[in-house]
Amino acid sequence: MKTKAFKLLLKKELLDVFRDKKAIIMMVLVPILLYPLIFFGSMAVMTMIQSNMEEGEYKVAIVASDDGALKSAVEKHNENAKVEAQEKAETESTDQGNSSEDSVSQGNSASTSANGIATDVLTLVDAPSGDYQEALQNEELDAYVTSSKDSSGKTVYEVYYVSSITNSSYAAGIVRDVVDELSREESKEKIQAAGLDADVIMNPVVCESEDLASSEQSAGSILGMILPFLLVLSLLMGTMYPAIDVTAGEKERGTLETLLTLPVSNREIIFSKFFTVAIIGIISALLNIVSIAFMGTYMIRLMGDAMESMGISFAGIDIGKFIPAIIFTVLAILAFSLFISAVTMCITSLAKSYKEANNYITPLMLVVMLTGYIGFIPNIELTHTMALVPVANICLMIKNLLLFKVEYKLVAVVLVSNVLYAIVAVLILSRIYDSENVLFDEGKFSLKLFERRSNMKKGSVPTTGDAWFMVVFVMFAYLYLGSVLEMKYGFGGIFGIQMIIFVLPLLYVLYTKRSILQTYSFRKTKFMNFVAALFMGCGTMLIGIILTSFVSMLFPTEAEMVSSGLMNELMSDNELLTFAVVALTPAVCEEMLFRGFLFSAFRGRYKIVVSVLLTAVIFGVYHMSIVRFFTTALLGAALAVIVYYSDSIFPAMVMHAINNGIAVLQMYHPDTMENIFPLFAVEEPGIMESIVVSTMGILLLAAGVAMFKILQKKKEML
């Protein structure tokens, strides 16, 4: 790649972006102006509502047979509120140097306003002559109180109010506080009348607590929830519009053709666009950080006293302690910017117009936003598995850093994985951004769902746009509907998950008028293709045993959790039912999605090696486990090769059923299976055993591929 040409292209792309007023608005005005306006506006509205509630007049009618005890308690409450309001006003008038925030009452103390006006005052009114319920609904009355005696002779006050009316709900809360205070006062009087110490009797046990968290930890715990989500969201928003502009926008404007006629390589064009989007994303993220820091500082000054009353102190924070977190957060921003820029460009490159690109980017936005919420969920730790999950790993890493939980090994995994994901995405982008396909799009990778059904042609297979949409759509259904089904129906939910994988792609094929036979490779095949598939399947299982042992040594805790979890989830009382659900059903449903729908779409656009690898990686990701990822990806690759050579999905279905069936037999008959296959008894095979087994697996795989090629040559000769 020529450095000079790359610099010129990068400069050209940056100038194009900065000339776009929409990009400047999203990058600068939104974080610098809109966020503070939203924040201060919401604070002003909340303050106004709170002020109106505190200074409002609450009309309460009391009809109680208690010799006026509750009315006297209300009058005493009102007097205390007036005294506290006056004292508060006098204190603030003589101490102008202190903060001007209103004090927040705790427990049963009445709230007071800074101007000396008593708040939370209850106005006693006569009971309505008509129906009290109608008076409450018409807001002529805020609360209606009656009393009765229970079987032990205690007075029971009934407070009637309307929760949907703010004043009524607020008044009922004040009445309950007054009743609680009345109860304490009467209890104290009775205890003292008996000659006992009321404080000892009413408070026999006292709990004193001391928060050992430093000011930095308190601040970090709050920032750890909010900051990661805002960062990933701002990076997405910052890269989204430039990515659309440099890809689909250029197609729509017709300037891409001119660019491709220049004496520059395809790689130089791609990298200039990629780094342009990444730079804009980083600038947007940094501006968001500045805006967030400004609002956070103001919030701390505004609510400092209130936070200290809740045990949260920001006094004396040593910013120097956050330097490691700041450094690694900046590195995380850089790594994530590369990743999200490449992903957004991969998606938007498939679109032919600005509007179409916005439709395509919506699923990604939902995925990033929902995954970014992981920082708000307590007790989710950054494990080796989570360190490999995009978006989630960045959020959890920043959260841990702000909590001073620095584990450099996991930090390195997070940063390196994001860079690797970015490299993979750029490689995919280079495949997508082939000049001929960009200029002369024949619909091979467009998403057909948004086209009119009357314009759809019958036959052919799904496009890569259809495939990627189905990957995201089924993943969402798999995560959310699948979790609900599994929690509610247990073992039956596993069958429901497979039905999701089966039904959604099939409905899509029917709606878009695709050929079911071509999409799912429903073709007859010779018996020898099944034999060749058996060789490949056996070789894959042998290599998978060694691969699983190796991964289990790297992630022992996760491996144990996965093993025990699968045993609990997949085993039922009926072995035949388990075999049907665990072995046969996935062999049909998963093969139709991965080696049918997805593989046929990828084959129509990419080279066979890329198609096999994409199918394998997606198949591994769907199993939601770093321990299972490598073995399932290996199996997925082998099954895709089987479909490619046999030109039929049926051998792959048989091999999938055999693979899962052996796992079921291992669960129900471990001793018998270990006698037949001693390898199942070896948890950590030695070096020689690993070499021997791996060699056998490779030979069987090679034998299977060789058989397929021989059969293919014979077929071509006929």
XYZ file of C-alpha atoms in Angstrom:
718
model
C 0.000 0.000 0.000
C 1.401 3.404 -1.010
C 1.711 5.746 1.973
C 1.291 8.931 -0.055
C -1.830 7.697 -1.816
C -3.283 6.528 1.502
C -2.665 9.934 3.125
C -4.308 11.763 0.227
C -7.328 9.465 0.321
C -7.582 9.806 4.112
C -7.452 13.595 3.828
C -10.107 13.506 1.121
C -12.446 11.321 3.227
C -11.977 13.476 6.346
C -12.705 16.651 4.379
C -15.834 15.069 2.929
C -17.055 14.143 6.417
C -16.315 17.533 7.962
C -18.088 19.281 5.080
C -21.230 17.366 5.998
C -23.283 19.460 8.424
C -25.124 16.382 9.703
C -21.842 14.780 10.753
C -20.728 17.934 12.591
C -24.083 18.152 14.382
C -23.962 14.519 15.507
C -20.279 14.701 16.449
C -20.103 18.099 18.157
C -23.472 19.665 18.897
C -25.136 16.553 20.306
C -22.576 15.780 23.059
C -21.596 19.389 23.799
C -25.022 21.039 23.702
C -27.843 18.509 23.611
C -26.718 16.300 26.507
C -26.275 19.225 28.943
C -29.588 20.731 27.789
C -31.366 17.429 28.400
C -29.652 17.048 31.778
C -30.302 20.574 33.039
C -33.806 20.577 31.587
C -34.736 17.357 33.350
C -33.160 18.643 36.598
C -35.193 21.853 36.327
C -38.419 19.952 35.716
C -37.736 17.572 38.610
C -36.909 20.505 40.930
C -40.085 22.299 39.916
C -42.207 19.202 40.482
C -40.553 18.545 43.856
C -41.024 22.178 44.886
C -44.690 22.129 43.916
C -45.211 18.903 45.835
C -43.453 20.180 48.976
C -45.161 23.567 49.028
C -48.544 22.223 48.068
C -51.567 22.191 50.372
C -52.730 18.689 51.289
C -56.320 18.440 52.461
C -56.916 15.587 54.901
C -60.170 14.591 56.567
C -59.902 12.540 59.769
C -62.940 10.638 61.053
C -61.469 8.617 63.925
C -62.625 7.462 67.366
C -59.310 8.118 69.078
C -60.146 11.097 71.287
C -58.428 13.397 68.773
C -55.019 11.691 69.068
C -54.303 11.704 65.348
C -55.476 15.294 64.872
C -53.210 16.392 67.703
C -50.320 14.491 66.086
C -50.977 16.244 62.773
C -51.012 19.664 64.457
C -47.748 18.818 66.238
C -46.246 17.711 62.904
C -47.258 21.028 61.312
C -45.747 23.038 64.197
C -42.467 21.118 63.931
C -42.408 21.767 60.194
C -42.794 25.528 60.741
C -40.044 25.596 63.373
C -37.636 23.636 61.177
C -38.397 25.889 58.217
C -37.656 29.021 60.254
C -34.415 27.581 61.681
C -33.319 26.510 58.215
C -33.944 29.966 56.785
C -32.021 31.668 59.614
C -29.063 29.271 59.259
C -28.758 29.838 55.529
C -29.025 33.596 55.849
C -26.012 33.638 58.221
C -23.928 31.140 56.232
C -23.896 32.346 52.637
C -20.577 30.602 51.949
C -22.080 27.147 52.309
C -23.812 25.315 49.484
C -27.301 26.526 48.673
C -28.853 23.106 48.212
C -32.039 22.355 50.099
C -31.683 19.940 52.962
C -33.295 16.564 52.465
C -35.216 15.226 55.402
C -34.716 11.634 56.522
C -37.071 9.287 58.331
C -40.067 11.074 59.803
C -38.671 14.624 59.839
C -40.679 17.156 57.886
C -39.125 18.625 54.763
C -38.355 22.324 54.816
C -37.876 24.906 52.111
C -35.017 27.374 51.998
C -37.309 30.440 52.112
C -38.666 29.704 55.583
C -42.027 28.358 54.392
C -43.002 25.097 56.082
C -43.448 22.167 53.753
C -45.250 18.831 53.977
C -47.999 20.550 55.997
C -51.351 18.802 56.260
C -54.496 20.934 56.268
C -57.273 19.372 58.331
C -60.706 19.731 56.730
C -64.164 18.505 57.574
C -65.289 15.179 56.232
C -67.218 15.472 52.968
C -70.993 15.329 53.263
C -71.209 12.938 50.345
C -69.176 9.938 49.256
C -65.516 10.326 50.340
C -64.387 8.159 47.410
C -65.899 10.594 44.945
C -64.245 13.491 46.802
C -60.872 11.775 46.499
C -61.367 11.079 42.796
C -62.422 14.696 42.156
C -59.350 15.928 44.106
C -61.553 17.793 46.589
C -59.762 15.754 49.222
C -56.234 14.311 49.229
C -56.589 11.726 51.989
C -59.417 10.342 54.120
C -58.559 8.674 57.442
C -60.771 6.487 59.635
C -60.012 4.300 62.652
C -61.191 1.037 64.188
C -60.232 -1.382 66.955
C -58.813 -4.841 66.312
C -59.377 -7.926 68.477
C -56.540 -6.970 70.859
C -57.895 -3.458 71.356
C -55.276 -1.689 69.268
C -56.265 1.349 67.200
C -56.010 0.731 63.466
C -56.009 3.746 61.134
C -57.216 3.261 57.551
C -55.825 5.792 55.066
C -57.796 6.105 51.837
C -56.143 7.764 48.852
C -55.804 7.543 45.040
C -52.335 6.393 43.977
C -52.787 7.672 40.423
C -53.118 11.250 41.750
C -49.730 12.636 42.819
C -50.952 14.907 45.638
C -53.144 12.173 47.069
C -50.309 9.643 47.072
C -47.898 12.176 48.622
C -50.411 13.162 51.324
C -51.004 9.516 52.238
C -47.271 9.077 52.744
C -47.127 12.055 55.129
C -50.119 10.680 57.080
C -48.395 7.312 57.442
C -45.286 9.071 58.800
C -47.442 10.963 61.314
C -49.142 7.710 62.419
C -45.754 6.026 62.850
C -44.538 8.931 64.994
C -47.752 8.793 67.029
C -47.255 5.075 67.609
C -43.710 5.649 68.835
C -44.754 8.463 71.167
C -47.551 6.413 72.744
C -45.252 3.396 73.134
C -42.666 5.597 74.828
C -45.252 7.021 77.229
C -46.537 3.563 78.238
C -43.014 2.265 78.835
C -42.094 5.286 80.940
C -45.355 4.922 82.901
C -44.216 1.391 83.812
C -40.994 2.828 85.218
C -38.733 1.485 82.458
C -36.197 3.087 80.174
C -38.088 3.714 76.927
C -34.954 4.023 74.791
C -33.571 0.656 75.971
C -36.892 -1.123 75.513
C -37.677 0.362 72.081
C -34.121 0.081 70.772
C -32.609 -2.994 72.453
C -30.215 -3.571 69.577
C -28.279 -0.894 67.744
C -26.481 -1.403 64.453
C -23.579 0.843 63.558
C -21.912 0.518 60.178
C -18.808 2.032 58.693
C -18.219 2.226 54.952
C -14.596 1.335 54.252
C -14.844 2.320 50.592
C -12.652 5.253 49.699
C -13.973 8.314 47.909
C -12.332 7.011 44.740
C -14.126 3.650 45.057
C -17.473 5.370 45.648
C -16.983 7.522 42.577
C -15.721 4.553 40.553
C -18.740 2.408 41.422
C -21.101 5.052 40.018
C -18.976 5.842 36.979
C -18.480 2.105 36.333
C -22.186 1.694 35.654
C -22.785 4.800 33.565
C -19.543 5.572 31.720
C -19.045 2.281 29.771
C -22.585 2.383 28.366
C -22.258 6.024 27.317
C -18.860 5.371 25.731
C -19.932 2.414 23.579
C -23.123 4.214 22.589
C -21.270 7.409 21.687
C -18.703 5.437 19.673
C -21.501 3.709 17.783
C -23.313 6.988 17.115
C -20.025 8.658 16.156
C -19.077 5.966 13.641
C -22.528 5.189 12.297
C -23.163 8.289 10.205
C -19.632 8.605 8.751
C -19.746 4.882 7.884
C -23.022 5.365 6.044
C -21.688 8.441 4.279
C -18.408 6.910 3.014
C -20.118 3.727 1.784
C -23.802 3.915 0.873
C -23.663 7.708 0.657
C -21.000 7.591 -2.058
C -22.995 5.018 -3.992
C -26.085 7.203 -3.841
C -24.179 10.337 -4.877
C -22.438 8.501 -7.707
C -18.953 9.634 -6.626
C -17.643 6.130 -5.981
C -17.187 5.402 -9.671
C -14.869 8.408 -10.010
C -12.856 7.298 -6.985
C -12.360 3.801 -8.396
C -10.965 5.202 -11.664
C -8.027 6.778 -9.819
C -4.630 4.999 -9.852
C -5.088 3.672 -6.294
C -5.621 0.149 -5.024
C -8.818 -1.204 -3.543
C -7.007 -1.718 -0.216
C -5.952 1.960 -0.045
C -9.534 3.068 -0.593
C -10.855 0.717 2.083
C -8.244 1.637 4.691
C -8.690 5.371 4.127
C -12.443 5.046 4.650
C -11.952 2.740 7.624
C -9.541 5.060 9.452
C -11.725 8.063 8.666
C -14.693 6.439 10.376
C -12.511 5.315 13.308
C -11.043 8.809 13.807
C -14.483 10.425 13.761
C -15.686 7.849 16.286
C -12.772 8.580 18.623
C -13.314 12.355 18.373
C -17.012 11.897 19.111
C -16.244 9.649 22.109
C -13.721 12.137 23.533
C -16.206 14.992 23.179
C -18.786 12.862 24.962
C -16.315 12.222 27.788
C -15.741 15.983 28.170
C -19.488 16.597 28.224
C -20.066 13.776 30.730
C -17.227 15.044 32.948
C -18.736 18.539 32.959
C -22.193 17.251 33.868
C -20.774 14.844 36.456
C -18.788 17.611 38.182
C -21.824 19.843 38.286
C -23.995 17.009 39.626
C -21.506 16.260 42.416
C -21.476 19.915 43.466
C -25.263 20.121 43.242
C -26.045 16.904 45.099
C -22.969 16.596 47.296
C -24.818 16.999 50.614
C -27.603 14.635 49.605
C -25.082 11.956 48.567
C -23.121 12.359 51.798
C -26.332 11.840 53.766
C -26.692 8.498 51.954
C -23.126 7.524 52.821
C -21.582 8.472 49.466
C -18.737 10.954 49.716
C -16.723 12.505 46.900
C -14.623 14.735 49.136
C -10.884 14.529 48.712
C -10.844 12.365 45.584
C -7.312 11.678 44.342
C -7.522 11.832 40.556
C -4.044 10.283 40.337
C -5.452 6.930 41.425
C -7.599 6.858 38.296
C -4.623 7.254 35.932
C -4.350 3.480 35.136
C -8.100 3.378 34.506
C -7.884 6.454 32.271
C -4.974 5.021 30.256
C -6.631 1.654 29.668
C -9.992 3.308 28.995
C -8.378 5.366 26.239
C -6.812 2.185 24.833
C -10.228 0.508 25.048
C -11.782 3.418 23.141
C -9.161 3.056 20.415
C -9.609 -0.736 20.160
C -13.404 -0.589 20.234
C -13.416 2.248 17.725
C -11.512 0.067 15.265
C -13.908 -2.812 15.841
C -17.181 -0.893 15.664
C -15.980 1.125 12.646
C -15.196 -2.029 10.701
C -18.491 -3.676 11.662
C -20.619 -0.645 10.751
C -18.822 -0.316 7.407
C -19.365 -4.015 6.664
C -23.099 -3.528 7.215
C -23.513 -0.193 5.452
C -21.439 -1.341 2.455
C -24.248 -3.752 1.615
C -26.733 -0.895 1.179
C -27.326 0.978 -2.045
C -28.708 4.176 -0.471
C -28.538 6.254 2.692
C -32.057 5.211 3.700
C -31.333 1.528 3.163
C -28.130 1.782 5.222
C -30.092 3.278 8.131
C -32.416 0.272 8.014
C -29.479 -2.120 8.038
C -27.725 -0.411 10.951
C -30.747 -0.553 13.286
C -30.196 -4.189 14.425
C -26.563 -3.379 15.254
C -27.646 -0.371 17.288
C -30.079 -2.524 19.278
C -27.416 -5.180 19.899
C -24.856 -2.637 21.120
C -27.362 -0.816 23.340
C -28.727 -3.965 24.962
C -25.269 -5.462 25.443
C -23.981 -2.167 26.849
C -26.496 -2.416 29.699
C -24.381 -5.242 31.150
C -22.498 -2.648 33.185
C -25.677 -1.885 35.143
C -26.181 -5.544 36.089
C -24.551 -6.388 39.448
C -22.347 -9.438 40.078
C -21.376 -9.993 36.437
C -17.612 -10.378 36.419
C -15.076 -10.070 33.617
C -14.139 -13.728 33.129
C -12.069 -15.319 30.372
C -15.314 -16.038 28.517
C -16.755 -12.530 28.889
C -13.403 -11.047 27.841
C -14.049 -12.433 24.345
C -17.628 -11.128 23.996
C -17.674 -7.919 21.913
C -19.120 -4.790 23.558
C -19.681 -6.623 26.867
C -15.936 -7.085 27.356
C -15.236 -3.351 26.932
C -18.026 -2.371 29.358
C -16.951 -4.852 32.036
C -13.263 -3.974 31.635
C -13.859 -0.237 32.134
C -16.175 -0.999 35.067
C -13.503 -3.149 36.748
C -10.811 -0.553 36.146
C -12.919 2.150 37.794
C -13.456 -0.207 40.757
C -9.663 -0.714 40.920
C -10.001 -4.390 39.992
C -7.130 -4.538 37.545
C -6.328 -7.953 36.099
C -3.874 -7.232 33.324
C -4.257 -10.656 31.699
C -7.969 -10.084 31.125
C -7.361 -6.475 30.067
C -4.925 -7.733 27.434
C -7.457 -10.327 26.236
C -10.137 -7.623 25.873
C -7.909 -5.220 23.951
C -6.345 -7.875 21.705
C -9.702 -9.544 20.969
C -11.223 -6.230 19.841
C -8.264 -5.562 17.566
C -8.504 -9.096 16.129
C -12.250 -8.706 15.590
C -11.509 -5.427 13.799
C -8.947 -7.137 11.551
C -11.433 -9.900 10.695
C -14.116 -7.302 9.969
C -11.727 -5.353 7.724
C -10.875 -8.536 5.837
C -14.583 -9.175 5.346
C -14.970 -5.544 4.293
C -12.242 -5.960 1.686
C -14.184 -8.916 0.278
C -17.426 -6.955 0.261
C -15.824 -3.856 -1.206
C -14.778 -5.439 -4.436
C -15.076 -2.678 -7.034
C -17.150 -4.583 -9.588
C -19.676 -5.764 -7.040
C -19.965 -2.298 -5.533
C -20.506 -0.606 -8.904
C -22.600 -3.280 -10.566
C -24.653 -4.657 -7.721
C -26.786 -7.494 -9.042
C -28.536 -8.070 -5.751
C -26.239 -10.841 -4.565
C -25.818 -9.363 -1.120
C -28.790 -7.015 -0.717
C -31.457 -7.605 1.904
C -34.662 -8.621 0.150
C -36.955 -8.339 3.179
C -37.614 -4.631 2.628
C -38.498 -5.023 -1.042
C -42.084 -5.318 -2.178
C -43.092 -8.940 -2.309
C -44.641 -8.427 -5.740
C -41.188 -7.457 -7.053
C -39.481 -10.537 -5.647
C -38.553 -13.212 -8.166
C -39.211 -16.845 -7.417
C -36.344 -19.300 -7.075
C -32.623 -18.905 -6.268
C -31.093 -18.810 -2.812
C -30.917 -16.102 -0.101
C -28.428 -13.264 -0.476
C -25.675 -12.545 2.031
C -27.774 -9.609 3.234
C -30.555 -12.073 3.990
C -28.040 -14.337 5.727
C -26.612 -11.646 8.023
C -30.089 -10.400 8.866
C -31.118 -13.938 9.786
C -27.993 -14.388 11.927
C -28.896 -11.340 14.029
C -32.651 -12.005 14.068
C -32.370 -15.645 15.100
C -29.699 -14.740 17.666
C -32.086 -12.303 19.354
C -34.926 -14.821 19.307
C -32.532 -17.503 20.536
C -31.333 -15.378 23.469
C -34.647 -13.950 24.637
C -37.411 -16.350 23.586
C -35.110 -19.320 24.136
C -34.318 -18.224 27.686
C -38.012 -17.820 28.480
C -38.851 -21.225 27.016
C -36.054 -22.952 28.900
C -36.941 -21.319 32.225
C -40.649 -22.068 31.873
C -40.613 -25.518 30.267
C -37.176 -26.876 31.197
C -36.245 -29.761 28.932
C -39.203 -28.993 26.667
C -37.787 -25.518 26.176
C -34.750 -27.027 24.399
C -37.100 -28.407 21.754
C -38.728 -24.956 21.552
C -35.334 -23.351 20.900
C -34.744 -25.739 18.004
C -38.163 -24.850 16.597
C -37.140 -21.175 16.637
C -34.022 -22.043 14.634
C -36.133 -24.093 12.225
C -39.230 -21.920 11.754
C -37.827 -18.382 11.412
C -35.503 -19.056 8.433
C -38.168 -21.227 6.763
C -40.760 -18.440 7.033
C -38.217 -16.005 5.599
C -37.544 -18.338 2.655
C -41.268 -18.665 1.962
C -41.917 -14.913 2.259
C -39.040 -13.927 -0.043
C -40.003 -16.646 -2.574
C -36.671 -18.458 -2.362
C -36.283 -22.006 -3.581
C -36.538 -24.396 -0.628
C -34.704 -27.169 -2.484
C -31.766 -24.933 -3.482
C -31.600 -23.034 -0.184
C -31.508 -26.158 1.972
C -29.692 -28.418 -0.538
C -32.470 -31.003 -0.415
C -30.944 -33.273 -3.071
C -30.500 -37.008 -3.420
C -26.952 -38.240 -3.069
C -25.043 -41.500 -3.421
C -24.413 -43.896 -0.544
C -20.630 -43.417 -0.836
C -21.077 -39.757 0.070
C -22.444 -40.925 3.429
C -19.394 -43.161 3.850
C -17.029 -40.272 3.088
C -19.001 -38.097 5.518
C -18.594 -40.804 8.179
C -14.810 -40.700 7.758
C -14.809 -36.928 8.095
C -17.159 -37.045 11.072
C -14.994 -39.596 12.938
C -11.874 -37.547 12.234
C -13.574 -34.389 13.474
C -14.660 -36.090 16.720
C -11.127 -37.330 17.433
C -9.614 -33.896 16.889
C -12.470 -32.415 18.907
C -11.594 -34.587 21.932
C -8.026 -33.268 21.997
C -9.178 -29.704 21.305
C -11.718 -29.869 24.149
C -9.068 -31.154 26.570
C -6.699 -28.351 25.597
C -9.361 -25.635 25.980
C -10.473 -27.148 29.317
C -6.928 -26.806 30.637
C -6.933 -23.119 29.667
C -10.399 -22.472 31.130
C -10.893 -25.128 33.849
C -13.671 -23.306 35.741
C -15.703 -22.565 32.635
C -15.242 -26.147 31.389
C -16.570 -27.580 34.644
C -19.554 -25.228 34.603
C -20.362 -26.087 30.977
C -20.058 -29.824 31.598
C -22.307 -29.842 34.663
C -24.717 -27.371 33.047
C -25.161 -29.508 29.935
C -25.783 -32.602 32.037
C -28.526 -30.808 33.990
C -30.126 -29.202 30.942
C -30.029 -32.045 28.419
C -30.813 -35.129 30.506
C -34.395 -36.234 31.035
C -36.007 -39.321 32.563
C -36.667 -40.749 29.099
C -33.517 -41.671 27.150
C -35.347 -42.004 23.825
C -36.935 -38.589 24.285
C -33.518 -37.099 25.060
C -32.064 -38.726 21.944
C -34.881 -37.270 19.839
C -34.545 -33.743 21.261
C -30.758 -33.550 21.661
C -29.574 -35.613 18.682
C -32.236 -35.772 15.967
C -33.903 -32.368 16.299
C -30.660 -30.296 16.109
C -29.469 -32.494 13.235
C -32.426 -31.247 11.218
C -33.051 -27.712 12.549
C -29.467 -26.514 12.963
C -28.351 -28.002 9.665
C -31.190 -26.289 7.820
C -30.136 -22.928 9.269
C -26.335 -23.140 9.198
C -25.466 -25.550 6.364
C -28.675 -24.747 4.506
C -29.805 -21.114 4.664
C -26.502 -19.462 5.646
C -24.084 -21.673 3.699
C -26.069 -21.440 0.468
C -26.166 -17.626 0.812
C -22.438 -17.345 1.498
C -21.553 -19.701 -1.380
C -23.357 -17.395 -3.792
C -21.159 -14.459 -2.795
C -17.843 -15.607 -1.275
C -15.209 -18.181 -2.083
C -15.822 -21.634 -0.647
C -13.095 -21.300 2.008
C -14.576 -18.024 3.279
C -18.080 -19.500 3.213
C -16.994 -22.540 5.246
C -15.152 -20.398 7.806
C -18.033 -17.938 8.199
C -20.524 -20.743 8.714
C -18.215 -22.440 11.218
C -17.602 -19.286 13.273
C -21.302 -18.393 13.427
C -22.126 -21.987 14.398
C -19.557 -21.815 17.218
C -20.793 -18.433 18.455
C -24.390 -19.680 18.647
C -23.400 -22.236 21.294
C -22.559 -19.380 23.697
C -19.455 -20.861 25.318
C -15.761 -20.248 24.830
C -15.118 -23.854 25.897
C -17.486 -25.246 23.245
C -16.716 -22.644 20.577
C -13.653 -24.300 19.048
C -15.059 -27.837 18.880
C -18.440 -26.691 17.551
C -16.741 -24.415 15.008
C -14.579 -27.364 13.883
C -17.668 -29.541 13.558
C -19.468 -26.759 11.686
C -16.596 -26.450 9.212
C -16.524 -30.219 8.596
C -20.288 -30.346 8.044
C -20.098 -27.418 5.605
C -17.371 -29.238 3.632
C -19.575 -32.346 3.562
C -22.473 -30.324 2.116
C -20.161 -28.719 -0.437
C -18.727 -31.983 -1.774
C -21.880 -34.094 -1.562
C -24.085 -31.252 -2.872
C -26.678 -32.421 -0.335
C -27.536 -31.595 3.254
C -28.566 -35.148 4.184
C -25.048 -36.548 4.889
C -24.379 -33.567 7.146
C -27.652 -34.195 9.007
C -26.682 -37.845 9.576
C -23.222 -36.904 10.865
C -24.687 -34.240 13.137
C -27.121 -36.793 14.581
C -24.302 -39.327 15.136
C -22.124 -36.712 16.869
C -24.894 -35.612 19.241
C -26.118 -39.200 19.673
C -22.705 -40.296 20.972
C -22.882 -37.457 23.515
C -26.311 -38.693 24.677
C -25.022 -42.268 25.063
C -22.052 -40.914 27.006
C -24.449 -39.190 29.423
C -26.646 -42.250 30.038
C -24.080 -45.064 29.692
C -20.681 -43.605 30.628
C -19.130 -46.928 31.673
C -20.189 -48.765 28.508
C -18.996 -45.934 26.272
C -15.644 -45.771 28.061
C -15.167 -49.504 27.528
C -15.949 -49.175 23.816
C -14.128 -45.850 23.376
C -11.368 -45.569 26.035
C -10.617 -42.025 24.910
C -13.790 -40.845 26.666
C -12.258 -41.847 30.008
C -9.147 -39.712 29.508
C -9.721 -36.193 30.915
C -6.226 -34.835 30.243
C -4.476 -36.879 27.543
C -0.692 -36.819 27.524
C 1.474 -35.415 24.747
C 1.911 -38.769 22.995
C -1.778 -39.617 23.275
C -2.685 -36.200 21.896
C -0.295 -36.588 18.961
C -1.576 -40.088 18.145
C -5.254 -39.177 18.391
C -4.790 -35.927 16.446
C -2.887 -37.778 13.710
C -5.657 -40.384 13.456
C -8.238 -37.603 13.230
C -6.340 -35.756 10.509
C -5.879 -38.979 8.507
C -9.590 -39.770 8.733
C -10.453 -36.212 7.671
C -8.045 -36.439 4.749
C -9.481 -39.834 3.757
C -12.996 -38.405 3.777
C -12.025 -35.398 1.651
C -10.109 -37.683 -0.751
C -13.174 -39.912 -1.155
C -15.338 -36.878 -1.863
C -12.924 -35.633 -4.528
C -12.783 -39.063 -6.200
C -16.577 -39.225 -6.225
C -16.717 -35.698 -7.610
C -14.323 -36.553 -10.470
C -16.352 -39.642 -11.352
C -19.478 -37.512 -11.427
C -17.822 -34.984 -13.759
C -16.669 -37.759 -16.095
C -20.207 -39.099 -16.516
